[in-house]
Structures are given as structure tokens and as C-alpha cells.
PDB file of N, CA and C in Angstrom:
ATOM      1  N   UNK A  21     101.299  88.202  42.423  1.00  0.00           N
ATOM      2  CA  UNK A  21     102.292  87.292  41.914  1.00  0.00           C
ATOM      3  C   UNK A  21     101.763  85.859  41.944  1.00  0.00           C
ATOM      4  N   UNK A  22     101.183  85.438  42.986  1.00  0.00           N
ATOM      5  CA  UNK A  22     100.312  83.769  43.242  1.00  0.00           C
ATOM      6  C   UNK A  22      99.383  83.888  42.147  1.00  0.00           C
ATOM      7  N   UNK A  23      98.889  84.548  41.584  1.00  0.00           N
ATOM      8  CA  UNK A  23      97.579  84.432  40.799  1.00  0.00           C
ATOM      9  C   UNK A  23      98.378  84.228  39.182  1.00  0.00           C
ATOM     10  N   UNK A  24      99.261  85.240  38.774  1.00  0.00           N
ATOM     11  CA  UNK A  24     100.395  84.999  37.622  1.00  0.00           C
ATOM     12  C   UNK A  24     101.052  83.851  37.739  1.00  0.00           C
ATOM     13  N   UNK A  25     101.511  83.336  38.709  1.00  0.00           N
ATOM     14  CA  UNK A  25     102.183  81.728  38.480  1.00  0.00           C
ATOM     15  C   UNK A  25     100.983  80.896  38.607  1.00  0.00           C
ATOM     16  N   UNK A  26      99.696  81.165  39.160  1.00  0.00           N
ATOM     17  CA  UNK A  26      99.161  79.878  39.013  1.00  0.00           C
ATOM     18  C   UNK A  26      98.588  79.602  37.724  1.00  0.00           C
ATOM     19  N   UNK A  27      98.307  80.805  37.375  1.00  0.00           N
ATOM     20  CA  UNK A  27      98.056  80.791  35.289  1.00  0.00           C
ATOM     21  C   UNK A  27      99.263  80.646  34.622  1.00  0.00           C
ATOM     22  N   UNK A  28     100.121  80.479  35.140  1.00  0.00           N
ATOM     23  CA  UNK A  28     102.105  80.054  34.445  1.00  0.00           C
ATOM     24  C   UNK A  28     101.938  78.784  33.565  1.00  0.00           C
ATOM     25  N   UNK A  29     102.239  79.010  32.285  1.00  0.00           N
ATOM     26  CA  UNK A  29     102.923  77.880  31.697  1.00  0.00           C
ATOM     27  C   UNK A  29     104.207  77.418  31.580  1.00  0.00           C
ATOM     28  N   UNK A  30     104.886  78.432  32.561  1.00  0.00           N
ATOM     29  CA  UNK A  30     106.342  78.532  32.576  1.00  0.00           C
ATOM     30  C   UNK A  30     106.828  79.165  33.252  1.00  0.00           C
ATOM     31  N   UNK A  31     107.880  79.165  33.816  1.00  0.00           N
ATOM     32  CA  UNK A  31     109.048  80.493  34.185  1.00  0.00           C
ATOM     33  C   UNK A  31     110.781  79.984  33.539  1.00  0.00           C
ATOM     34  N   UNK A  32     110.487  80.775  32.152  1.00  0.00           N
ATOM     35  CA  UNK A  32     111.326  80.632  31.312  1.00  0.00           C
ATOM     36  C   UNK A  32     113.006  81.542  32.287  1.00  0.00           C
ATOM     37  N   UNK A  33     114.207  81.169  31.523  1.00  0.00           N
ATOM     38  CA  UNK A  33     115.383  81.459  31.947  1.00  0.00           C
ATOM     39  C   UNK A  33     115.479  82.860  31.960  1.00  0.00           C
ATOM     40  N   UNK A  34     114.650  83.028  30.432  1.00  0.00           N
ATOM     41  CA  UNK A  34     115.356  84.609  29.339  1.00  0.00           C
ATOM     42  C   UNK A  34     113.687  84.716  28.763  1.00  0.00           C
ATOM     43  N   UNK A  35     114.118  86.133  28.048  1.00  0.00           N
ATOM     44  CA  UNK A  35     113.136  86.468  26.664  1.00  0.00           C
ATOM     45  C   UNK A  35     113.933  87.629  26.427  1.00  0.00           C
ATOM     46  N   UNK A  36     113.768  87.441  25.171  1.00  0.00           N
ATOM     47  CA  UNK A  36     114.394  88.643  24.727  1.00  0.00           C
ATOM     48  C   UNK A  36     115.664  89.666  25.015  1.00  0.00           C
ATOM     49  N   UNK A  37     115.918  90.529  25.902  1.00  0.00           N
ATOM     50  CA  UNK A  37     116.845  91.452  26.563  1.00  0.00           C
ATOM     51  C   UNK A  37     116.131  91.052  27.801  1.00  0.00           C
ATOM     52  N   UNK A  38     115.955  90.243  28.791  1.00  0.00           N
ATOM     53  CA  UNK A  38     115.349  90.199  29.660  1.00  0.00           C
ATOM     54  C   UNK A  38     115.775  88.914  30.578  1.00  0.00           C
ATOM     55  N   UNK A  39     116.287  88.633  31.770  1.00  0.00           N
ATOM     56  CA  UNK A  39     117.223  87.445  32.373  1.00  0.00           C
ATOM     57  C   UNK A  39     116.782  87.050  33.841  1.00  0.00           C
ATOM     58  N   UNK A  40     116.551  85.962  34.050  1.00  0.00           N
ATOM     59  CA  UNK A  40     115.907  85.353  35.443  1.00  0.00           C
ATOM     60  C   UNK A  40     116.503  86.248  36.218  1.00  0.00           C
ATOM     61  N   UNK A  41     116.931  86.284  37.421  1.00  0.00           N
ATOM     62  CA  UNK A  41     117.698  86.994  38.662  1.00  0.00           C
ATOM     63  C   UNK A  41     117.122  86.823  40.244  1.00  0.00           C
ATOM     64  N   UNK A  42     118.126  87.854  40.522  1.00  0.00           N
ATOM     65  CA  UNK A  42     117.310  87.700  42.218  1.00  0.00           C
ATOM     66  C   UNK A  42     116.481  88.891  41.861  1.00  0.00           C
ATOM     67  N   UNK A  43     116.499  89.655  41.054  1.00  0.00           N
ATOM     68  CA  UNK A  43     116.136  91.385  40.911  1.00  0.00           C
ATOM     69  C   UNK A  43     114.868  91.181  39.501  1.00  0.00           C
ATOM     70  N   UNK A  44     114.790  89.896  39.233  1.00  0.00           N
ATOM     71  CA  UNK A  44     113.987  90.132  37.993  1.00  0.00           C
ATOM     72  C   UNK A  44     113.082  88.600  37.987  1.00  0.00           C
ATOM     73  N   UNK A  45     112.139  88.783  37.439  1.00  0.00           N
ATOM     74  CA  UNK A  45     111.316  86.999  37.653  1.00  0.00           C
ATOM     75  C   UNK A  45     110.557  86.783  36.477  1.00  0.00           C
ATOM     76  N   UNK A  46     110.967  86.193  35.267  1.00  0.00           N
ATOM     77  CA  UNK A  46     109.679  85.705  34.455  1.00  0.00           C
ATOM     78  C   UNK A  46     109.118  85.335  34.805  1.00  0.00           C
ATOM     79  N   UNK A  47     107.312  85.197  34.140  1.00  0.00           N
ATOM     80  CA  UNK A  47     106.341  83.965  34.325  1.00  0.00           C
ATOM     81  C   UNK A  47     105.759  83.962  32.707  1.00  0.00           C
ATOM     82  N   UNK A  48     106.117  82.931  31.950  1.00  0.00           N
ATOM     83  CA  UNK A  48     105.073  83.079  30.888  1.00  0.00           C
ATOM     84  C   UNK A  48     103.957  82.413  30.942  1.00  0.00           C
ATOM     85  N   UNK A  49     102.763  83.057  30.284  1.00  0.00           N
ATOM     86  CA  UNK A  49     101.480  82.768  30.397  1.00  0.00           C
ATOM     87  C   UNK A  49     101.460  82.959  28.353  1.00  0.00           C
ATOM     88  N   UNK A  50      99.780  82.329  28.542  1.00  0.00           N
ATOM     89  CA  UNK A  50      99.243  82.354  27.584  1.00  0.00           C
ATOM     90  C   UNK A  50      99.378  83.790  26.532  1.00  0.00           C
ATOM     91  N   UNK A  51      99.040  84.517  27.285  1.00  0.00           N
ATOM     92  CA  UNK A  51      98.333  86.053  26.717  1.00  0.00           C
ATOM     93  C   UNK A  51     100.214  86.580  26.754  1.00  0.00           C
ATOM     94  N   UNK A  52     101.260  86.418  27.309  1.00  0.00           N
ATOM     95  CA  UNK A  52     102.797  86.916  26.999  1.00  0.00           C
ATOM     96  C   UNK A  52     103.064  86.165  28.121  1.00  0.00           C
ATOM     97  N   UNK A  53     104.447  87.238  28.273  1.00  0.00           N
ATOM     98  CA  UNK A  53     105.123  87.435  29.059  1.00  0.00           C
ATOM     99  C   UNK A  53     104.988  88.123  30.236  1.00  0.00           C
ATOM    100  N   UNK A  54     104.966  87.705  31.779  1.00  0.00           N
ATOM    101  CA  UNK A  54     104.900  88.723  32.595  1.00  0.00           C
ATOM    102  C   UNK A  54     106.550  88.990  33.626  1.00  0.00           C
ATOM    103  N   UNK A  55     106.381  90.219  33.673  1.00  0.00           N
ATOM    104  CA  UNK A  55     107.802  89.920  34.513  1.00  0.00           C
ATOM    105  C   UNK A  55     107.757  90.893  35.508  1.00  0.00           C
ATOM    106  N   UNK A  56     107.938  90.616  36.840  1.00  0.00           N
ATOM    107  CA  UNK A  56     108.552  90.995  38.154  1.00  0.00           C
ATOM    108  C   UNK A  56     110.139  91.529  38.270  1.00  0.00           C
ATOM    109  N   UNK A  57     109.994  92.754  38.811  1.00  0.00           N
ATOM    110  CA  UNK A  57     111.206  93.475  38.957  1.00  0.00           C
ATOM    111  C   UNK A  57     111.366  93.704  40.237  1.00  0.00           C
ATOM    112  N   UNK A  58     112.590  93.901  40.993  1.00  0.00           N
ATOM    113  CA  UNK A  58     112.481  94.442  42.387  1.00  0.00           C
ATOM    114  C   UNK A  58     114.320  96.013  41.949  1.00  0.00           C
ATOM    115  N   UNK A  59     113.605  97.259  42.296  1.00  0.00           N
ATOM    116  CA  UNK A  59     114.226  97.952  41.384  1.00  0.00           C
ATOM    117  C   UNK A  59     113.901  99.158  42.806  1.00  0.00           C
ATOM    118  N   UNK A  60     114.716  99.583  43.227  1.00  0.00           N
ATOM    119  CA  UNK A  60     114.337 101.052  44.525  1.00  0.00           C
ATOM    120  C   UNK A  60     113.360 100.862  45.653  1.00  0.00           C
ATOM    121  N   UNK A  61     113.334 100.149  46.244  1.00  0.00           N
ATOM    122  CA  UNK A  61     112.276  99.940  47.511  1.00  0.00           C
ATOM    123  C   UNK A  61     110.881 100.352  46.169  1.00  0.00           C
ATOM    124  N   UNK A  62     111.124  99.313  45.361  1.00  0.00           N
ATOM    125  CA  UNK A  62     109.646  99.125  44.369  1.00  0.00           C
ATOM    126  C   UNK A  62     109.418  97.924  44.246  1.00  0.00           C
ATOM    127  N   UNK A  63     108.503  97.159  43.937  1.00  0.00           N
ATOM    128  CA  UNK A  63     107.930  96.060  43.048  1.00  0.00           C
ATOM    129  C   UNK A  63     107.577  96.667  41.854  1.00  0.00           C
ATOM    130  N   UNK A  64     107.996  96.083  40.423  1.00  0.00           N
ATOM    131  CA  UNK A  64     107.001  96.770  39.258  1.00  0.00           C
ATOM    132  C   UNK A  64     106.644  95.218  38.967  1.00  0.00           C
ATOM    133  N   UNK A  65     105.437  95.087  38.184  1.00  0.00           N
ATOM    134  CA  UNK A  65     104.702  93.917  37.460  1.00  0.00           C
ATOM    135  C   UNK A  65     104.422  95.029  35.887  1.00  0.00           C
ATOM    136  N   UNK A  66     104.933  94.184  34.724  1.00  0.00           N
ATOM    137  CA  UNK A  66     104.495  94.810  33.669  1.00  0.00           C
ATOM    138  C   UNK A  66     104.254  93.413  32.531  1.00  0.00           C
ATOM    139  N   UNK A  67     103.673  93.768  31.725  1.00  0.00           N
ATOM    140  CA  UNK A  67     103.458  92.591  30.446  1.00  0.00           C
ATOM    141  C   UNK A  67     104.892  92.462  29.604  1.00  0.00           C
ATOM    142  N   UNK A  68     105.018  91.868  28.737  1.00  0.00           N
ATOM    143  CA  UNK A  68     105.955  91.669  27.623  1.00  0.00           C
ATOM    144  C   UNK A  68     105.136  90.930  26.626  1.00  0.00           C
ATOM    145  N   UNK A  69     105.076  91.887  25.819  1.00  0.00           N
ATOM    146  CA  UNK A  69     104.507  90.868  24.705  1.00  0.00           C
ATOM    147  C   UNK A  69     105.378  90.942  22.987  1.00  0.00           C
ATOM    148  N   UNK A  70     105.448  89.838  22.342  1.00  0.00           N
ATOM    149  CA  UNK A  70     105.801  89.883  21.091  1.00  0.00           C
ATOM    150  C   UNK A  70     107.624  90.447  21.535  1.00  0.00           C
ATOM    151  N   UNK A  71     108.041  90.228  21.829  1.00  0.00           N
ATOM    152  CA  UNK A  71     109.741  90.779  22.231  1.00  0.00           C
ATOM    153  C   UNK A  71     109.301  92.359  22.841  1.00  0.00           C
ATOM    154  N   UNK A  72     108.351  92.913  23.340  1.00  0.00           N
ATOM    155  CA  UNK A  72     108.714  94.228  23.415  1.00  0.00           C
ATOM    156  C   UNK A  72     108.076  94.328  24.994  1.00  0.00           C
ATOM    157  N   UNK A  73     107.846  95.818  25.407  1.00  0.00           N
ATOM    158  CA  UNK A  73     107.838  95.834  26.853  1.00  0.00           C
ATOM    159  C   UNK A  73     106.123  96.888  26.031  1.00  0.00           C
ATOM    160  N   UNK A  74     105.130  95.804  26.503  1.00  0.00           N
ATOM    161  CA  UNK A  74     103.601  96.602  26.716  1.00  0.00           C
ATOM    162  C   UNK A  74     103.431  98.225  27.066  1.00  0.00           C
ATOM    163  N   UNK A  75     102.927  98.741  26.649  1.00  0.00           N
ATOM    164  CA  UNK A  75     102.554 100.352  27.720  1.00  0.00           C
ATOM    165  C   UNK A  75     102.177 100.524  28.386  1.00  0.00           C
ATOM    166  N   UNK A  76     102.567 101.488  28.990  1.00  0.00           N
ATOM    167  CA  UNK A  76     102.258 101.583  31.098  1.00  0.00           C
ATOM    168  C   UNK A  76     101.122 101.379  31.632  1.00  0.00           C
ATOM    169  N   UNK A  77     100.030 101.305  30.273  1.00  0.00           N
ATOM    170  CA  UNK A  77      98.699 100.269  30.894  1.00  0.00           C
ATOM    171  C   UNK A  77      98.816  99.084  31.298  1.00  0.00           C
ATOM    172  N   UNK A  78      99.704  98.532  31.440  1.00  0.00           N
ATOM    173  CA  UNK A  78     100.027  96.971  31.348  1.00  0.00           C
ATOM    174  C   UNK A  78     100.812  96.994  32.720  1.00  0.00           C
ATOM    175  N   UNK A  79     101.202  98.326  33.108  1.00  0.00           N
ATOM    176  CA  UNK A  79     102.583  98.402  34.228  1.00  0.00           C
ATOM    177  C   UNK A  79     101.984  98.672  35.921  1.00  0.00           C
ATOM    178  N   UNK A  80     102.607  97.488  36.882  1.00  0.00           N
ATOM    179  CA  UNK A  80     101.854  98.396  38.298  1.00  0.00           C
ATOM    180  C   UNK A  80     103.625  98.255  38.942  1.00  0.00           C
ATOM    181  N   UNK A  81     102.875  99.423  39.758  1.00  0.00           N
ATOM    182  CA  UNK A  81     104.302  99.435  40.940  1.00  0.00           C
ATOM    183  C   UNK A  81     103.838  99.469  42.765  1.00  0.00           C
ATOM    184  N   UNK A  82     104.235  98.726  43.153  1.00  0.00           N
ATOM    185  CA  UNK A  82     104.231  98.516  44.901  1.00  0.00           C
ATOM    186  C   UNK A  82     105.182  99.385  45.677  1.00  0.00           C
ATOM    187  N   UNK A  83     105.244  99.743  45.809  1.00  0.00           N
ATOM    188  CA  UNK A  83     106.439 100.591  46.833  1.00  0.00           C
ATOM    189  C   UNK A  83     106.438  99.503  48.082  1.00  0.00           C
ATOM    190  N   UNK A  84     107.964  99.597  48.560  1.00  0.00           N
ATOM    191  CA  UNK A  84     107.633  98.088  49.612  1.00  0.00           C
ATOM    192  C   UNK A  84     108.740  99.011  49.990  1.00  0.00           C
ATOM    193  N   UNK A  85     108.862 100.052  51.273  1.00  0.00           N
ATOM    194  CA  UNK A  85     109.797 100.713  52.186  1.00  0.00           C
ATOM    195  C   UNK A  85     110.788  99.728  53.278  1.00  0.00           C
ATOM    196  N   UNK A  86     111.569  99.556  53.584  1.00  0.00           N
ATOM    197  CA  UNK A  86     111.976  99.161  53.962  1.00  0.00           C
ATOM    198  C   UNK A  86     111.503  97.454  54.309  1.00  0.00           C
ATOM    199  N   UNK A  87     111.392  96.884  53.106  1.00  0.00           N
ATOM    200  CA  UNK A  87     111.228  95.324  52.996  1.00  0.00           C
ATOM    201  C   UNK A  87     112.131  94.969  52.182  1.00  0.00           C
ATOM    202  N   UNK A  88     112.527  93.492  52.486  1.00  0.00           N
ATOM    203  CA  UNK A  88     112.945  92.821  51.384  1.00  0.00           C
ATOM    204  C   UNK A  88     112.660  92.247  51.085  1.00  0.00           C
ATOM    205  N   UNK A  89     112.087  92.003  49.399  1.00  0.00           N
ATOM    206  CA  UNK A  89     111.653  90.418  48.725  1.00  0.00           C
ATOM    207  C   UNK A  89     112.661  89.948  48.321  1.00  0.00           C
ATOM    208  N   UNK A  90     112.884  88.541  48.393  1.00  0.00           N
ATOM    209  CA  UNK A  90     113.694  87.918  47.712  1.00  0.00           C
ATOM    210  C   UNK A  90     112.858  86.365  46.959  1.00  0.00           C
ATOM    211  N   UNK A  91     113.253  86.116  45.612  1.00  0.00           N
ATOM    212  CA  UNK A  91     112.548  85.171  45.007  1.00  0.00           C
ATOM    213  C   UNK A  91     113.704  84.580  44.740  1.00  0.00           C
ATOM    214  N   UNK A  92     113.390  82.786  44.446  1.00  0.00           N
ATOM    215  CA  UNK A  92     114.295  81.827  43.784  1.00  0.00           C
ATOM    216  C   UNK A  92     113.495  81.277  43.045  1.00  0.00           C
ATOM    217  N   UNK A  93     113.641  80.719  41.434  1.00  0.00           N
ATOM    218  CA  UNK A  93     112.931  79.895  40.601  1.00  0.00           C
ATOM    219  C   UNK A  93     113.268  78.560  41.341  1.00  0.00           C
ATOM    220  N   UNK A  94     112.815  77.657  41.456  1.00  0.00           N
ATOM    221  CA  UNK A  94     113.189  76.007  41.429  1.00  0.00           C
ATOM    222  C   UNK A  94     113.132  75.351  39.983  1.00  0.00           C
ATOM    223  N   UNK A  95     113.957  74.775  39.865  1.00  0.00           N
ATOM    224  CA  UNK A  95     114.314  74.534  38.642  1.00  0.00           C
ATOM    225  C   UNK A  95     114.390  72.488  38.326  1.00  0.00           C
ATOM    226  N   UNK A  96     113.795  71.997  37.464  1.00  0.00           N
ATOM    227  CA  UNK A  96     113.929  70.408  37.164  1.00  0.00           C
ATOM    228  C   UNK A  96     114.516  70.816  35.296  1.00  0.00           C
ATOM    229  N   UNK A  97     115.667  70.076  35.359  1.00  0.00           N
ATOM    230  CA  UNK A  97     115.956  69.988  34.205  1.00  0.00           C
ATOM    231  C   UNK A  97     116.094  71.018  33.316  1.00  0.00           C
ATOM    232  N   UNK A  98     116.209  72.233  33.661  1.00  0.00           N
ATOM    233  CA  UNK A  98     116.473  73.261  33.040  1.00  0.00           C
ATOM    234  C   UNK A  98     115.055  74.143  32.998  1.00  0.00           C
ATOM    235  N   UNK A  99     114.025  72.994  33.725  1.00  0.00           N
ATOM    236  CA  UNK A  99     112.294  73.656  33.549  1.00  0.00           C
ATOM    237  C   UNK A  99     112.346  74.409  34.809  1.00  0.00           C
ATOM    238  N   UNK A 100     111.760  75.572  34.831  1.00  0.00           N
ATOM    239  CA  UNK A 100     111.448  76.103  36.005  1.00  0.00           C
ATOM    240  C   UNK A 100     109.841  75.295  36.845  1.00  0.00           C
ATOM    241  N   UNK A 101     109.541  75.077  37.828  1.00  0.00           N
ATOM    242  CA  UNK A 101     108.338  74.245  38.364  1.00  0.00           C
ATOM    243  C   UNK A 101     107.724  74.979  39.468  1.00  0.00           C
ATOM    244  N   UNK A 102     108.454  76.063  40.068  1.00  0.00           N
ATOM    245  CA  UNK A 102     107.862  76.734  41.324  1.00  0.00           C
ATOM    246  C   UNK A 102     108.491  77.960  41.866  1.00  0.00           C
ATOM    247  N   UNK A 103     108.105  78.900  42.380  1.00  0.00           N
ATOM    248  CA  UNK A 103     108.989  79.883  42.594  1.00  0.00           C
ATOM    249  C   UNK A 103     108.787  80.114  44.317  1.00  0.00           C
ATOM    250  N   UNK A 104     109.884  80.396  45.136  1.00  0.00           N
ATOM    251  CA  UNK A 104     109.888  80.301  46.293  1.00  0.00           C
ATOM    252  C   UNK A 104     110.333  81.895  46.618  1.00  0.00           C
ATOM    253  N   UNK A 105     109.400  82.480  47.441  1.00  0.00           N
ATOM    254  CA  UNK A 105     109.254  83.496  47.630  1.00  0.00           C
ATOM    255  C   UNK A 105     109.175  84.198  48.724  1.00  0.00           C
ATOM    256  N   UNK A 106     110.938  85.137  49.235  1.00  0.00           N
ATOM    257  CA  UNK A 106     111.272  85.001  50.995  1.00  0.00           C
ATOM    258  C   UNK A 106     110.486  86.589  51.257  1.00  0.00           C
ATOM    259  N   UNK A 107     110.030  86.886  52.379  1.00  0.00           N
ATOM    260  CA  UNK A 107     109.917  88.431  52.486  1.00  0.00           C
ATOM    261  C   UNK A 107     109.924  88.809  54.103  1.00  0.00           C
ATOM    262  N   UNK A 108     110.619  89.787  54.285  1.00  0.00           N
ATOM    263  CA  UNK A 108     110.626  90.458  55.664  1.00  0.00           C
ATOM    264  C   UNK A 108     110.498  92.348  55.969  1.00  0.00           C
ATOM    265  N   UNK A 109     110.544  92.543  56.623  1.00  0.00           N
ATOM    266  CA  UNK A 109     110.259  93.925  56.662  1.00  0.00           C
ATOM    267  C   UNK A 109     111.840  94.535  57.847  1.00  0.00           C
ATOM    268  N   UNK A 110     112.402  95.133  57.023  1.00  0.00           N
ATOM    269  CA  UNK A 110     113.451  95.756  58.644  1.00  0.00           C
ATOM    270  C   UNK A 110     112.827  96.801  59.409  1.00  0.00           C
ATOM    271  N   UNK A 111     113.519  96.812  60.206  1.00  0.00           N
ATOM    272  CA  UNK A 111     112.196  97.491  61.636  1.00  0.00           C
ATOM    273  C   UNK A 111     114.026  97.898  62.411  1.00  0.00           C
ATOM    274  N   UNK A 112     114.049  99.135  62.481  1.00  0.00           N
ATOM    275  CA  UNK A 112     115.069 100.305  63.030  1.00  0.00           C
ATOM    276  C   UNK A 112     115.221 100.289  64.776  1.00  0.00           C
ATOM    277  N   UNK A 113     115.341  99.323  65.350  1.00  0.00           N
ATOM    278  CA  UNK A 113     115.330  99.344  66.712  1.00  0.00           C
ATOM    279  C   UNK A 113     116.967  99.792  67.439  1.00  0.00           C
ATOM    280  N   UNK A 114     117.210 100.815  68.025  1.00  0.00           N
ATOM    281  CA  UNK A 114     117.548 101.443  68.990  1.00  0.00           C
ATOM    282  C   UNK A 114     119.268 101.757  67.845  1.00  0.00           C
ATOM    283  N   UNK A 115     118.887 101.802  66.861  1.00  0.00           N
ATOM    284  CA  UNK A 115     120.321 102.260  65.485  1.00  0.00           C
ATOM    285  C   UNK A 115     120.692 100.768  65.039  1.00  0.00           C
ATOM    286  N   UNK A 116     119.857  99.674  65.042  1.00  0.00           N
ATOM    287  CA  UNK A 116     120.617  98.492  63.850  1.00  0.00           C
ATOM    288  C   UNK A 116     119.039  98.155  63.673  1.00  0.00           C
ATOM    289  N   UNK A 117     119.371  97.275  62.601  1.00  0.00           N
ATOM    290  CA  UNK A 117     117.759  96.649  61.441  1.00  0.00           C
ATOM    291  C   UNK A 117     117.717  94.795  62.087  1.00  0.00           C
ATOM    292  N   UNK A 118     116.514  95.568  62.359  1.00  0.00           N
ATOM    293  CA  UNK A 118     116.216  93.686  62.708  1.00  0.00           C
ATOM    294  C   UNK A 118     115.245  93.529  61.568  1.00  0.00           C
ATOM    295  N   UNK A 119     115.011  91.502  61.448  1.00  0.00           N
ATOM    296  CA  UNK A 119     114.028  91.150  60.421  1.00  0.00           C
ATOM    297  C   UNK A 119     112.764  91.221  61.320  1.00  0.00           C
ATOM    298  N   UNK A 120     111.322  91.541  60.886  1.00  0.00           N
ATOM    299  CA  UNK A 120     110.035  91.398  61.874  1.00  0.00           C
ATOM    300  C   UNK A 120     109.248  90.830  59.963  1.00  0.00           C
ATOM    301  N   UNK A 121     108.149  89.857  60.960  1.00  0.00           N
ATOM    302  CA  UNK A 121     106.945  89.351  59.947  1.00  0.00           C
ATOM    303  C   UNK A 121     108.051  88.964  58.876  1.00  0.00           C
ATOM    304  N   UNK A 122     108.899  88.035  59.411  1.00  0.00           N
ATOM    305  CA  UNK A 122     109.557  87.050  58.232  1.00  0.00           C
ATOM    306  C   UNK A 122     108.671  86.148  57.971  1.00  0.00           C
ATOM    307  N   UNK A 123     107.973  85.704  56.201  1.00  0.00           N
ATOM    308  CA  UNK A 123     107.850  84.769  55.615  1.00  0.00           C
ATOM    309  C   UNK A 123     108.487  84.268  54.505  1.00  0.00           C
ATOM    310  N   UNK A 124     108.104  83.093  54.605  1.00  0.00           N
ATOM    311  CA  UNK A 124     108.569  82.163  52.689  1.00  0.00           C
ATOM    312  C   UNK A 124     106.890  81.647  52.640  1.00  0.00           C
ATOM    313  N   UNK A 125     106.498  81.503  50.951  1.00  0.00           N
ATOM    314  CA  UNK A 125     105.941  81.310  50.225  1.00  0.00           C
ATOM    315  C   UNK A 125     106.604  80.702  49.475  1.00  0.00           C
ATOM    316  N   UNK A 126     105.790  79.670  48.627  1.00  0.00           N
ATOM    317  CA  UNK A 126     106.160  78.022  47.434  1.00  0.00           C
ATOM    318  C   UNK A 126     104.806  78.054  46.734  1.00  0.00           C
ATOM    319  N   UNK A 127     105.212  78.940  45.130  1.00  0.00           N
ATOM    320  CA  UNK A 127     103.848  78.670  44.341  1.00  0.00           C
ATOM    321  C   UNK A 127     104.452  78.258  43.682  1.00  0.00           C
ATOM    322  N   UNK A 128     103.897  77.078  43.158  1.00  0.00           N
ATOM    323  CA  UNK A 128     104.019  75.880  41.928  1.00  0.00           C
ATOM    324  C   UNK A 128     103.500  76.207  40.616  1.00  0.00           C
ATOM    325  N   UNK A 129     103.854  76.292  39.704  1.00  0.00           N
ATOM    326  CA  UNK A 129     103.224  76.515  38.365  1.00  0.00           C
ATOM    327  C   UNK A 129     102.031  76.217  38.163  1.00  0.00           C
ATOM    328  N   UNK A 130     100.972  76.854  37.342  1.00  0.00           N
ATOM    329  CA  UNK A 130     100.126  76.092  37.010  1.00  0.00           C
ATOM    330  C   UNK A 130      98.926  75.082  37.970  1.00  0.00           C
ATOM    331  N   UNK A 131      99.200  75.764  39.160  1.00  0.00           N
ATOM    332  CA  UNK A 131      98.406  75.587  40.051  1.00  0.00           C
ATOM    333  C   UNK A 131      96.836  75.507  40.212  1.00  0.00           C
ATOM    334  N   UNK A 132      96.294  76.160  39.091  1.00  0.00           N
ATOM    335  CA  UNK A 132      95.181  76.144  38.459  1.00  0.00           C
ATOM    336  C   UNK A 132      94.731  76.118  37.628  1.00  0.00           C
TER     337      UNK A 132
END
């Protein structure tokens, strides 16, 4: 995901059938559209190009078991500028979920 926003010319609102969220993340780049899903204890990363969704050559999936990502765009003026990016893992101690290896991450657009 750091390496896709730092080639970002954007993190647009929308494209197409497709909408910012806590569950969904544009980044447009040069070559399309890329977009981040968080969908079943998964990560998928797939392309978008030309309004349509690329073929599953284009598609990866993470399995992330009992983690949670959570992303926020930061937003100036309706521009998106950085995406802030929370993650923890729950860990099952003695019948309730604690957070363990909580971080946040702040990648800035265009970083490179």
C-alpha cells in the first residue's frame, strides 16, 4: 500500500461504481486506478482501469485473521493528500479480545 500511494497522483472520492470508505481506498496512479478493499478477514489490492475492474492478474489478496485495518483519507479541499493507516491484531486472552502490536502509519501522496 506505501509503495501505491507514494506513486499516487491522487486518492480520488469515487470512480466509476466504486466509493472512498472505511472498507474501500482509492489511489489513482498513472497506469489506472488502484483500489484497496478490506472484505472477510481479507485485504484484496486489484487495478481498475478504463471504468472496468482488470483480470485477476492484476488481483492480490492478504488474509489478515483476526486483525483490524482501518484507513482514513485526509482530505484539503476536497483533495485527498495522505492516507492514515490504523492496524492491530486481537489476541483471545482468557474469553475477551484485547488490541496487541497496535500501529498508525501517515503516507502522503506522491512521496516519490
Amino acid at each position: 500500500m506505501q509503495q501505491d500511494i507514494d506513486k499516487a497522483k491522487g486518492l480520488p472520492e469515487s470512480f466509476d461504481e466504486y466509493t472512498t470508505s472505511n472498507k474501500l481506498l482509492l489511489i489513482e496512479q498513472t497506469e489506472g486506478m488502484i483500489c484497496y478493499q478490506l472484505k472477510d478477514d481479507k485485504v484484496l489490492r486489484r487495478k481498475l482501469t478504463d471504468n472496468q475492474q482488470s483480470n485477476a492478474g492484476e488481483r492480490r489478496v492478504w488474509s489478515v485473521p483476526h486483525a483490524k485495518v482501518e484507513w482514513q483519507v485526509w482530505r484539503k479541499d476536497r483533495g485527498g493528500y495522505a492516507v492514515e493507516v490504523k492496524t492491530h491484531i486481537k489476541h483471545n486472552v482468557q474469553g475477551h479480545w484485547e488490541k496487541k502490536m497496535a500501529n498508525s502509519h501517515l503516507y502522503f501522496v506522491g512521496a516519490f
